[in-house]
XYZ file of C-alpha atoms in Angstrom:
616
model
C -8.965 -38.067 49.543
C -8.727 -40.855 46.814
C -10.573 -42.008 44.040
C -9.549 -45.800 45.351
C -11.356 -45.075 48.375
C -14.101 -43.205 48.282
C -14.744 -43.882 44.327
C -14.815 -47.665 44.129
C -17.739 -48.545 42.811
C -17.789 -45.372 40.022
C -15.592 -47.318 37.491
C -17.984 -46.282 34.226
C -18.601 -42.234 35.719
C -14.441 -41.783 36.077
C -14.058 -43.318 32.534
C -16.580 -40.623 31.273
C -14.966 -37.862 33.493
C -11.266 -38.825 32.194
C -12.510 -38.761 28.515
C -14.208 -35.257 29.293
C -10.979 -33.674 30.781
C -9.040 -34.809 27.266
C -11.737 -33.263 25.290
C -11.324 -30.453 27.149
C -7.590 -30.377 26.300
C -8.311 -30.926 23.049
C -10.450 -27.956 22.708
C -8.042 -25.659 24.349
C -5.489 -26.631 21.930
C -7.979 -25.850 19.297
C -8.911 -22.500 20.722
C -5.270 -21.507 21.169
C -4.791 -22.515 17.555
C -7.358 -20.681 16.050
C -5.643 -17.571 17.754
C -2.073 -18.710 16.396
C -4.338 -17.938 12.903
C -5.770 -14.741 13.858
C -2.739 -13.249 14.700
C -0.843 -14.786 11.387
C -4.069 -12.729 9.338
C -3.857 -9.880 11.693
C -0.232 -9.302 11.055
C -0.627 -10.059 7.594
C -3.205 -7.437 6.961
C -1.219 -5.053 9.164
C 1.998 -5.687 6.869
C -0.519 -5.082 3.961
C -1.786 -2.268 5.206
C 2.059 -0.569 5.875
C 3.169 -1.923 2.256
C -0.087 -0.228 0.799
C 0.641 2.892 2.192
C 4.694 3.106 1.181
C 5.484 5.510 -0.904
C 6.291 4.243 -4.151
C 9.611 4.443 -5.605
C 10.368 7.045 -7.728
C 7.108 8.592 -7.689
C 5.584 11.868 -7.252
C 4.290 11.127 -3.741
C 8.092 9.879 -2.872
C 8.886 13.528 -3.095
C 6.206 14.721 -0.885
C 7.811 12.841 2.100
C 10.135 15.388 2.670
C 7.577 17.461 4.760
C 7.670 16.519 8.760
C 3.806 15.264 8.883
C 4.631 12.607 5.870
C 7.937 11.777 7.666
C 6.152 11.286 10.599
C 3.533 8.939 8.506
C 6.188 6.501 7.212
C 7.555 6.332 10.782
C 4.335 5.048 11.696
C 3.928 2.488 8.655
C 7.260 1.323 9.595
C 6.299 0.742 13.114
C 2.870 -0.605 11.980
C 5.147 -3.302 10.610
C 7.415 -3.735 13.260
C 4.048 -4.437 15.194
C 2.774 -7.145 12.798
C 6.252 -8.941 12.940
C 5.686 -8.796 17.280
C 1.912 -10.462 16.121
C 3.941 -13.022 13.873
C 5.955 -13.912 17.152
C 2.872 -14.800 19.272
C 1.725 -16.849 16.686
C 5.069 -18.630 16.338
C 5.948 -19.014 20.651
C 1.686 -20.039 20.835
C 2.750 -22.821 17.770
C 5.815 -24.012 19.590
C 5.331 -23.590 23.300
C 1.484 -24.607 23.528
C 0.151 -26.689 20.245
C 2.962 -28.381 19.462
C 3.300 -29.629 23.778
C 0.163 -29.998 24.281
C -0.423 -32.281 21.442
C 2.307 -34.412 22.472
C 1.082 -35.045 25.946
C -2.369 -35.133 24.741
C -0.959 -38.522 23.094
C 0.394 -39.930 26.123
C -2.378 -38.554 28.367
C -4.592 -41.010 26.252
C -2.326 -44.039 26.401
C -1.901 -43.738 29.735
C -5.680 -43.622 30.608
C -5.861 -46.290 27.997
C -3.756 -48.276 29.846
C -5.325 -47.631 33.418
C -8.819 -48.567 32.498
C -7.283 -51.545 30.617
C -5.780 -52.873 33.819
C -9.239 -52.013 35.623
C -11.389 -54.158 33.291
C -8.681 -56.895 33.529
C -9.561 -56.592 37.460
C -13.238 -56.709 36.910
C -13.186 -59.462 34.366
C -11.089 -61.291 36.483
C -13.212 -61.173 40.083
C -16.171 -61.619 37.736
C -14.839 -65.354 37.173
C -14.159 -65.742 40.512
C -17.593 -64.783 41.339
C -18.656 -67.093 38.724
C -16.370 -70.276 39.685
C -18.427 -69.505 43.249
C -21.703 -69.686 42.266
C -21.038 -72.810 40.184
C -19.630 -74.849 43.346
C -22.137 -73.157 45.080
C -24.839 -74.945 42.829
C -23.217 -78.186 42.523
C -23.149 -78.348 46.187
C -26.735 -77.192 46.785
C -27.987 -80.558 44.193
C -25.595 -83.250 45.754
C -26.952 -82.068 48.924
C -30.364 -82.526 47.450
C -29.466 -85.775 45.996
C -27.798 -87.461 48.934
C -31.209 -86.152 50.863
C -33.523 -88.493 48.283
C -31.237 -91.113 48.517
C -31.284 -91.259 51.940
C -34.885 -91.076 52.099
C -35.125 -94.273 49.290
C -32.497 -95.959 51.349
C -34.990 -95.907 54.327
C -37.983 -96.791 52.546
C -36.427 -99.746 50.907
C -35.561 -100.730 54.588
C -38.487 -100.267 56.297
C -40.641 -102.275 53.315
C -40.670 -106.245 54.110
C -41.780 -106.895 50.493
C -38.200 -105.942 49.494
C -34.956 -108.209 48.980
C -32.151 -107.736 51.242
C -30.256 -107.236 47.760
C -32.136 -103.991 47.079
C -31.946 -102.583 50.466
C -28.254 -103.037 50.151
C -28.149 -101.557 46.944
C -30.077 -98.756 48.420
C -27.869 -98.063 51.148
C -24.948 -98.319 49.128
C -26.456 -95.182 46.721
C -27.062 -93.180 50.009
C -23.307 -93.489 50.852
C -22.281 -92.666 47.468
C -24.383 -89.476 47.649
C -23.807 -88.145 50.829
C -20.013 -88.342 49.654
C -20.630 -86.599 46.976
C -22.336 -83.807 49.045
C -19.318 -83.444 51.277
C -16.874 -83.152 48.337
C -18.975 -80.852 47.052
C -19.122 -78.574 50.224
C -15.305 -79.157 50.489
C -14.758 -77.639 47.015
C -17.791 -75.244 47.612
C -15.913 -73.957 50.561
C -12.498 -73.552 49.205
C -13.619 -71.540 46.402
C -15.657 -69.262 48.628
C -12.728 -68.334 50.710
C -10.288 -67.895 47.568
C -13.549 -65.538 46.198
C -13.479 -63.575 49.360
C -9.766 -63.304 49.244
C -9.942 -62.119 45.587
C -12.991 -59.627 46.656
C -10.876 -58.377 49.330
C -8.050 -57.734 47.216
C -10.311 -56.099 44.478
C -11.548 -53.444 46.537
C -8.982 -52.823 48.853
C -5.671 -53.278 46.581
C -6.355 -53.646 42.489
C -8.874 -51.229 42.377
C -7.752 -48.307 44.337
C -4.234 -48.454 42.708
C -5.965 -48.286 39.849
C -7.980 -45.166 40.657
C -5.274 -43.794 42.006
C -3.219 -43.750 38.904
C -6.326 -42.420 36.943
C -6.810 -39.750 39.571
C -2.772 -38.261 39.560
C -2.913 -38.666 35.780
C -5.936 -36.723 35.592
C -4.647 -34.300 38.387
C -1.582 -34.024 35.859
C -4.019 -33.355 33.183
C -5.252 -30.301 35.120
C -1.821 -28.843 36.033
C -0.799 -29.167 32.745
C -3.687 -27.203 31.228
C -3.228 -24.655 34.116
C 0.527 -24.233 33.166
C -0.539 -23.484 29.403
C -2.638 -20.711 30.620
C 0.279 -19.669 31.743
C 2.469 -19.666 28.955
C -0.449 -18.271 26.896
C -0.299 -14.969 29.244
C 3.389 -14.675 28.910
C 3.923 -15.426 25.595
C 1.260 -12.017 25.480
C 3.487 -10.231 27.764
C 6.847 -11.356 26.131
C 6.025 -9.016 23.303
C 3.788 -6.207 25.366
C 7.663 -4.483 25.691
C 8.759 -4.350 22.163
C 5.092 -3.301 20.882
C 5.471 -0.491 23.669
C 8.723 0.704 21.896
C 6.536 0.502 19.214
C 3.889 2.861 20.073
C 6.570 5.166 21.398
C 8.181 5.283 18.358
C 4.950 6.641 16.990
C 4.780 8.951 20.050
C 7.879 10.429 19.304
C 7.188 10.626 15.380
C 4.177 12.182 15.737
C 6.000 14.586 18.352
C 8.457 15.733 15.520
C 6.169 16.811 13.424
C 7.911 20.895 12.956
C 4.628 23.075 11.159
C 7.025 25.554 10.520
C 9.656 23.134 8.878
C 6.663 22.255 6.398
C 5.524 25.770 5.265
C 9.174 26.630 5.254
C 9.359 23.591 2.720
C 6.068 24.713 0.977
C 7.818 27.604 0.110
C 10.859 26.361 -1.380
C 8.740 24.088 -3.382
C 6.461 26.636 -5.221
C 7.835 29.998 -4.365
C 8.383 31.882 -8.184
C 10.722 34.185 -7.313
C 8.544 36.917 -8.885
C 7.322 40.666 -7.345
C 3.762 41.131 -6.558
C 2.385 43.445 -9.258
C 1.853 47.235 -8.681
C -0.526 49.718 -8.337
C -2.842 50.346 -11.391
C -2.935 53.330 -12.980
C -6.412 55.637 -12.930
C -6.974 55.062 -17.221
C -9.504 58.649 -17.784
C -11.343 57.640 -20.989
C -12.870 61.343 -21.117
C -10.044 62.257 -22.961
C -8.939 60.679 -26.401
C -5.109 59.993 -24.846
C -2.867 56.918 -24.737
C -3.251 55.089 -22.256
C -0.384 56.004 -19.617
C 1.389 53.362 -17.359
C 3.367 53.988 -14.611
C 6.635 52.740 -13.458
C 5.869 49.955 -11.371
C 2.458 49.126 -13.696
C 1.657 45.314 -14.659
C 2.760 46.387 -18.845
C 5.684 47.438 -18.197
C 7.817 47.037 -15.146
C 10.985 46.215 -16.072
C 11.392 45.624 -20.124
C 10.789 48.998 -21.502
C 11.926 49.055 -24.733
C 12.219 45.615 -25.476
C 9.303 45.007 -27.075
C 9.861 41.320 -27.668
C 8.101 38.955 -25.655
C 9.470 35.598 -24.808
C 8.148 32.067 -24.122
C 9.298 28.794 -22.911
C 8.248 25.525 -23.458
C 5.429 25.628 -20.729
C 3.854 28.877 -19.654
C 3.595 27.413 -15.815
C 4.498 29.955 -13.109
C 4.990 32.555 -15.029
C 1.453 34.042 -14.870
C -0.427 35.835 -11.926
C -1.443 33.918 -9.509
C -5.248 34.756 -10.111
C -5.683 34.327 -13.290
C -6.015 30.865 -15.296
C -3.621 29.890 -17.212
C -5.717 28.786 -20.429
C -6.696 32.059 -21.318
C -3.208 32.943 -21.767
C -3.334 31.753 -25.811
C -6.311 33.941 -26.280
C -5.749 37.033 -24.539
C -2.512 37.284 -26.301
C -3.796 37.252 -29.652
C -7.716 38.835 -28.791
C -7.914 42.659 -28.577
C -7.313 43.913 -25.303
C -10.258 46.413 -25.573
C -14.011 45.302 -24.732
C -16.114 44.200 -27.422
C -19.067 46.893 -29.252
C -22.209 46.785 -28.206
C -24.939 45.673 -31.308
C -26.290 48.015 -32.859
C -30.049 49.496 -32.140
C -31.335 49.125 -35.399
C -32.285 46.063 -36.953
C -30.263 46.844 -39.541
C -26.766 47.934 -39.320
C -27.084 49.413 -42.435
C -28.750 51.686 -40.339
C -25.528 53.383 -38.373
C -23.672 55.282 -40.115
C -19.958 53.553 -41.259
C -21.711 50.564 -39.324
C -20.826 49.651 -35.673
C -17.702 51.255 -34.224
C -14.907 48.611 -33.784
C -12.461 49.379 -31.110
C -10.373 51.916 -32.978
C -8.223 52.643 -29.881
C -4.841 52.915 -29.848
C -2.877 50.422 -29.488
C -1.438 49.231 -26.306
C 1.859 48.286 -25.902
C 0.825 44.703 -25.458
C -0.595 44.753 -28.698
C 2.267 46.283 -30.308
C 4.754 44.172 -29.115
C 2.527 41.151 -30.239
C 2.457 42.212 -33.720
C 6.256 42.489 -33.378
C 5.776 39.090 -31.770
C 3.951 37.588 -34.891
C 6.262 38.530 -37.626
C 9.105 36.813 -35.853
C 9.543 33.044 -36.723
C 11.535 32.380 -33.124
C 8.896 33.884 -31.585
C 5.932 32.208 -33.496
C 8.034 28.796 -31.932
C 7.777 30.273 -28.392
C 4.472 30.364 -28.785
C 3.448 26.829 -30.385
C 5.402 25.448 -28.177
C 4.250 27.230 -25.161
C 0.533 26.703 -26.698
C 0.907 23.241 -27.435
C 3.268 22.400 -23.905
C 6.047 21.464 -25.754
C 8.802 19.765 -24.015
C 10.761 21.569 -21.112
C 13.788 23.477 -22.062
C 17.362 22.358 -21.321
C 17.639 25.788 -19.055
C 13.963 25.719 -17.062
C 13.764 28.605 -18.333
C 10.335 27.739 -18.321
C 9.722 27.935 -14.597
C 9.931 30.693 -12.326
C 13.310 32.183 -10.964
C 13.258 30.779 -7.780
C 12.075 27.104 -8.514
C 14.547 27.115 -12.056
C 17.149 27.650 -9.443
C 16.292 24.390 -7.526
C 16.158 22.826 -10.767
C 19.562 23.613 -12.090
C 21.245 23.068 -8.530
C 19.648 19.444 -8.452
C 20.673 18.802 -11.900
C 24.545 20.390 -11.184
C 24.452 18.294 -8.076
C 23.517 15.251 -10.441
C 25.924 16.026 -12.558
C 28.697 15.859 -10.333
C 27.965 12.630 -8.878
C 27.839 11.103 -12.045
C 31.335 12.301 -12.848
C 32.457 10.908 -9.147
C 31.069 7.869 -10.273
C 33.053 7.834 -13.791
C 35.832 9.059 -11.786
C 36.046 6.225 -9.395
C 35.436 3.971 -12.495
C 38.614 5.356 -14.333
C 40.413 4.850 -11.538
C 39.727 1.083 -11.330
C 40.330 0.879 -14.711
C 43.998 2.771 -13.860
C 44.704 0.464 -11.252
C 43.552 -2.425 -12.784
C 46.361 -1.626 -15.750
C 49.262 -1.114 -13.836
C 48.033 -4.690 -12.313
C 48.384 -6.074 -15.903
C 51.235 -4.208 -16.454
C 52.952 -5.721 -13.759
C 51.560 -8.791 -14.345
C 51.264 -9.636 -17.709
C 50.070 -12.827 -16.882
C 46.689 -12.086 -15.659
C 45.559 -9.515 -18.399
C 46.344 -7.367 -21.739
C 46.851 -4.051 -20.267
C 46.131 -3.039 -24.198
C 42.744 -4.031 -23.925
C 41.771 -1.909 -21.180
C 42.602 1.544 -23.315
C 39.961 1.534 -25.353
C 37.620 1.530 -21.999
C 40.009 3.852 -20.522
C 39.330 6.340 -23.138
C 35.694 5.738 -23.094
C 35.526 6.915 -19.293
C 37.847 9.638 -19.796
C 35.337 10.998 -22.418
C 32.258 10.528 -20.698
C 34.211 12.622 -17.678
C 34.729 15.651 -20.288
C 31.086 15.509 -21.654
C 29.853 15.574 -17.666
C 32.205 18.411 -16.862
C 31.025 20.508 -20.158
C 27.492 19.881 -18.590
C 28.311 20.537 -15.647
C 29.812 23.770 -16.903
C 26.673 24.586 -18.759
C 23.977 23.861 -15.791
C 26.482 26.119 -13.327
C 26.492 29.089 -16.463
C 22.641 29.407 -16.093
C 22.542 28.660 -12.034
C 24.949 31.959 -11.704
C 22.705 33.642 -14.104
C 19.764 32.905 -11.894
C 21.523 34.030 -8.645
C 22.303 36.781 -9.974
C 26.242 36.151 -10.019
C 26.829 36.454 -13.739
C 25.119 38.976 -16.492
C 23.147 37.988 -19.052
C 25.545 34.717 -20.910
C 27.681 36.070 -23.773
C 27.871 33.882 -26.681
C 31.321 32.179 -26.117
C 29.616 30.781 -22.847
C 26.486 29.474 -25.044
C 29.072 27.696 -27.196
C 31.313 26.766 -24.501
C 28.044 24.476 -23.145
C 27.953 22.456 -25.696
C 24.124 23.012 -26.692
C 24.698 24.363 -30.310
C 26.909 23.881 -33.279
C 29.400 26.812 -33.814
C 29.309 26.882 -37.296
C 25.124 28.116 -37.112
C 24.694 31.430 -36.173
C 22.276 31.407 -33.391
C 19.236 33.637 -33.409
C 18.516 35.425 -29.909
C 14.934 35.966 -28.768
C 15.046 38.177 -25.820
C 11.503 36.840 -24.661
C 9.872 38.415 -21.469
C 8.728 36.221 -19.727
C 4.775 36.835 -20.346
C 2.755 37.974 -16.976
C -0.905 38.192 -16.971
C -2.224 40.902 -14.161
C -5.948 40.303 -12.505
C -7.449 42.261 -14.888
C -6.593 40.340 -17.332
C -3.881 42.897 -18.984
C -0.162 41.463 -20.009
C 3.051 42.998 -18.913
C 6.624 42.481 -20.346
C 9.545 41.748 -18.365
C 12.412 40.934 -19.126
C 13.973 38.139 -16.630
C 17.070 36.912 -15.253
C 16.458 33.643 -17.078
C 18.551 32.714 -19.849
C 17.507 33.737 -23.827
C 16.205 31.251 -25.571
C 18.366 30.624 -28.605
C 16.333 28.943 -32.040
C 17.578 28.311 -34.983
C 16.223 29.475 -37.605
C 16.462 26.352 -39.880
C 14.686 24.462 -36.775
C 12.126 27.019 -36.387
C 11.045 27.018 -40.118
C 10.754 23.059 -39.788
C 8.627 23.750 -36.452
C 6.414 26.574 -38.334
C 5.857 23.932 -41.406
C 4.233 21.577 -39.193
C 1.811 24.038 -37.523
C -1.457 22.722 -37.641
C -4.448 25.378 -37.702
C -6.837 24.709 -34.907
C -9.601 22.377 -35.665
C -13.362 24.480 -36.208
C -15.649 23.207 -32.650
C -18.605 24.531 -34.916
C -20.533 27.783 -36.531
C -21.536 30.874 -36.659
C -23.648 33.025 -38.322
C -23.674 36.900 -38.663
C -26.084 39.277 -36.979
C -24.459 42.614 -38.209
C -21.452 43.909 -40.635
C -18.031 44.512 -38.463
C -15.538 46.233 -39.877
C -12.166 44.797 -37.635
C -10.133 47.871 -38.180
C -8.182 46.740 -34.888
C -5.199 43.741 -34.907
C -6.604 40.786 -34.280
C -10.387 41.556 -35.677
C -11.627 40.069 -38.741
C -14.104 42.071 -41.184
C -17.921 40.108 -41.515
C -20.967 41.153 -43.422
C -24.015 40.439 -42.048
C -25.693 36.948 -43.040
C -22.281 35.822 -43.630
C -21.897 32.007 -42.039
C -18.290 31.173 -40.990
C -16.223 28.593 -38.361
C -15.955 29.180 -34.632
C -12.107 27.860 -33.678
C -12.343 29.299 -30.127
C -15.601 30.360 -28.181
C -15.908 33.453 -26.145
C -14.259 32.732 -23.234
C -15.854 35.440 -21.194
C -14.020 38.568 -22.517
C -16.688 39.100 -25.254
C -14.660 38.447 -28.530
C -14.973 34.510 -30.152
C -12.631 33.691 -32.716
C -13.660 32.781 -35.964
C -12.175 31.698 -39.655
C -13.062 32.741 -43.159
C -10.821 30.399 -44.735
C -6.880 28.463 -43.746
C -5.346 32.036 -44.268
C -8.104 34.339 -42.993
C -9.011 34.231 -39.340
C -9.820 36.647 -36.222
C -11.842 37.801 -33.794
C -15.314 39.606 -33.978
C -17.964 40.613 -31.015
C -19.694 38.139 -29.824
C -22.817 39.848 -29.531
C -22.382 40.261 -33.298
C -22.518 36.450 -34.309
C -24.852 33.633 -33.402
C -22.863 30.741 -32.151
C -23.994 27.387 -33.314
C -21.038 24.966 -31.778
C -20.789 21.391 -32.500
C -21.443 18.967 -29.733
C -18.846 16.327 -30.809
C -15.961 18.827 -31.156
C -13.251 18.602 -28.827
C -13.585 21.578 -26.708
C -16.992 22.652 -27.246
C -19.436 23.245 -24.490
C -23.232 22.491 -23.911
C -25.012 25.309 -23.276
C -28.851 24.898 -21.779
């Protein structure tokens, strides 16, 4: 089977079928290219995708990846990316193994066909002429013939006619001679091309053009096997890869399979757990008989800080409320009475009602009390703005709960300690780095590196004093130590020895479901103020802004702490709405202000004020 052979007259068709089988290179180069590009994207969205994901540094959700199912989350970005960089390596073996080869013999593939066909059209062109040269002799030797016939036929007429001279008959004669050489020449030459035409046929057909063919056919055979080859490579540059993107996957396998739930919810605990006993059983409170209210034992008001009527705050009043109660009403059930509010009157007039509508004239509860106690104390008024207000955290935590003030102080001791390593290490390079000079005196001014020295060596004592401190408070939280004396307050560092501290034995402030307070005094630390601080802090108390006003329905005479007197017509400022316990705060002027009913008041609050509601 060859193209020399059985393809010899289909010159033109195997020029068109060459040219087709390089286009169709071309395209497959093409094709392979374009999915050199889509795996480049892919793995660039993929890396995308994994970078979007990452945790950020030093960030709240950084934290959160200490839970199992998170872990197992960045394993899985990680391999993500680790995926996209297998994606990146098809593209780059494709690039190098396929485009890049391809396009170089697509080069030659076209210089070599150029060069076939070249040699073929030299082969045509050239038994074209031949062909040519033929059919000239050919001609020439068809008109001598011709010619030597009509001179042949004059010669003979001239002959035969008597009425001519011997002269012309001769002359005659002569031309016939001349002409039928002529003709023989002519079918000499006619003849010799004709064989050196059929030679150069023969030749043509049976020798130039079938080694020509047959060079276009193996170079488009190569053509074939070469395309069939990069097929190849395209499927194994696929399964090169198929290996490490396995290891891949089974790295996410194996993530996902050490996922621990019971690791997590062992970690939710740690994170929030307060450290704090459920509340107790509530007391039956029989309002048939005109007694104090009683409280047992374990009650909500008073489980463990009998007789310390002092309440204490922090900065922040987070964790240290019951769990199912908010922790914005904590502001103004302190200061509202803890009683619910009258009902209006009957009449249209108060007047009507004898001594006017009864005010909760109720004993008062410990809570109350102890907040009275609580508002004649300056260190305790700073508690509270500063608990009101979120004020910054304290040195201590004593702001959070036990158990999550623990973590707190152990992270900041651990801290702590490798910051002093770290000075450590630094003194000693400073230490070495002397005796270097000192032995040397060459290289250095051992002189100059005491000031530095010194430096380090106090930054070492001021660590260890914190560290000190931090591990004071930790063993007060564990329970190791008793409550810190004051030599260990000044031993810390936190206040000036020459101030005599103030102590506010603050309980840290519960609120119970039903919306009740209990005192208890905690294991955390006493927050130490100063008075000289405090009266700086009170100076710059700001009253809280009026959200709108009110205007009274009835007289109320606020016989209980906390209530404010009204007479009935009376207009006045709303500071704080009724936030569902029935009592909305109100102000008279900068230095009068309290709480009355409000059933008792029509509330007209100002859309624009911060904090006021819309009510349809």
């Amino acid at each position: 089977m060859s193209w020399g052979t059985e393809l010899w007259d289909q010159f033109d068709n195997l020029e068109k079928h060459t040219q087709w089988g390089i286009d169709i290179l071309e395209k497959y180069i093409k094709f392979v290219k374009e999915r050199t590009e889509i795996e480049l994207s892919y793995a660039k969205q993929l890396r995308n995708l994994s970078k979007k994901y990452q945790p950020k540094k030093n960030s709240k959700e950084e934290e959160e990846y200490k839970y199992t199912s998170c872990k197992a989350f960045l394993s899985t970005l990680n391999e993500m990316n680790d995926y996209a960089g297998q994606h990146e390596v098809i593209s780059e073996n494709m690039t190098s193994q396929i485009i890049a080869d391809l396009a170089r013999y697509v080069q030659e593939l076209k210089q070599e066909r150029k060069s076939n066909f070249h040699d073929g059209r030299k082969a045509q062109q050239h038994i074209e002429t031949c062909w040519k040269q033929l059919e000239s002799s050919k001609r020439r030797f068809e008109r001598d013939c011709k010619e030597a016939d009509r001179a042949q036929q004059y010669f003979e007429k001239m002959d035969a006619d008597i009425n001519v001279t011997k002269a012309d008959v001769e002359k005659a004669r002569q031309q016939a001679q001349i002409r039928h050489q002529m003709a023989e020449d002519s079918k000499a030459d006619y003849s010799s091309i004709l064989q050196k035409f059929n030679h150069e046929q023969h030749e043509y057909y049976h020798t130039h053009i079938p080694n020509i063919f047959q060079k276009i056919q193996e170079m488009e055979e190569r053509r074939i096997v070469r395309m069939g080859e990069s097929m190849k490579t395209y499927a194994e540059v696929d399964r090169q890869v198929i290996p490490i993107i396995g290891k891949c996957l089974d790295g996410i396998v194996k993530a996902a399979e050490s996922i621990d739930q019971n690791n997590d919810s062992q970690l939710v605990i740690e994170a929030y757990k307060s450290g704090f006993e459920p509340p107790g059983d509530i007391e039956f409170e029989d309002y048939t008989q005109p007694m104090k209210r009683t409280v047992s034992d374990n009650s909500l008001s008073n489980s463990k800080g009998e007789g310390k009527p002092e309440l204490k705050f922090g900065g922040k009043s987070k964790g240290k409320l019951w769990p199912f109660i908010k922790k914005n009403k904590l502001v103004s059930l302190l200061t509202s009475p803890h009683q619910p509010p009258p009902p209006p009157p009957a009449s249209a007039s108060p007047s009507a009602v004898p001594n006017g509508p009864q005010s909760p004239k109720q004993q008062k509860e410990p809570l109350s009390h102890r907040f009275n106690e609580f508002m004649t104390s300056k260190p305790k008024i700073h508690c509270f703005r500063s608990l009101k207000r979120g004020g910054a955290t304290p040195e201590d935590f004593s702001n959070l709960p036990p158990e999550q003030r623990r973590k707190k102080l152990q992270q900041k001791v651990d801290e702590l300690n490798k910051e002093i390593q770290k000075e450590v290490d630094q003194r000693d390079a400073i230490t070495k780095m002397k005796d270097v000079y000192l032995k040397n005196p060459q290289m250095g001014d051992p002189a100059s590196l005491d000031h530095k020295l010194t430096e380090v060596s106090q930054n070492i004592e001021k660590l260890r004093l914190e560290v000190q401190k931090f591990e004071a408070w930790l063993a007060e939280v564990e329970g190791r130590l008793p409550a810190r004396s004051e030599q260990a307050r000044r031993q810390s560092g936190m206040y000036d020895s020459q101030n005599p501290p103030t102590v506010n034995n603050c309980a840290q402030d519960r609120e119970s479901p039903d919306g009740s307070y209990t005192e208890e005094q905690s294991q955390e630390s006493e927050v130490k103020v100063l008075a000289p601080d405090f009266d700086d802090d009170f100076d710059d108390e700001e009253p809280l802004p009026a959200i709108g006003t009110c205007k009274a329905l009835y007289t109320f005479e606020g016989h209980n702490e906390g209530t404010i007197s009204v007479v009935e017509g009376e207009t006045l400022f709303v500071i704080e709405e009724d936030r569902g316990d029935g009592w909305t705060r109100i102000r008279r002027s900068e230095d009068e202000e309290g709480y009355v009913p409000t059933s008792y008041v029509e509330v007209y609050l100002d859309k624009n004020a911060k904090g006021a509601k819309t009510y349809i």
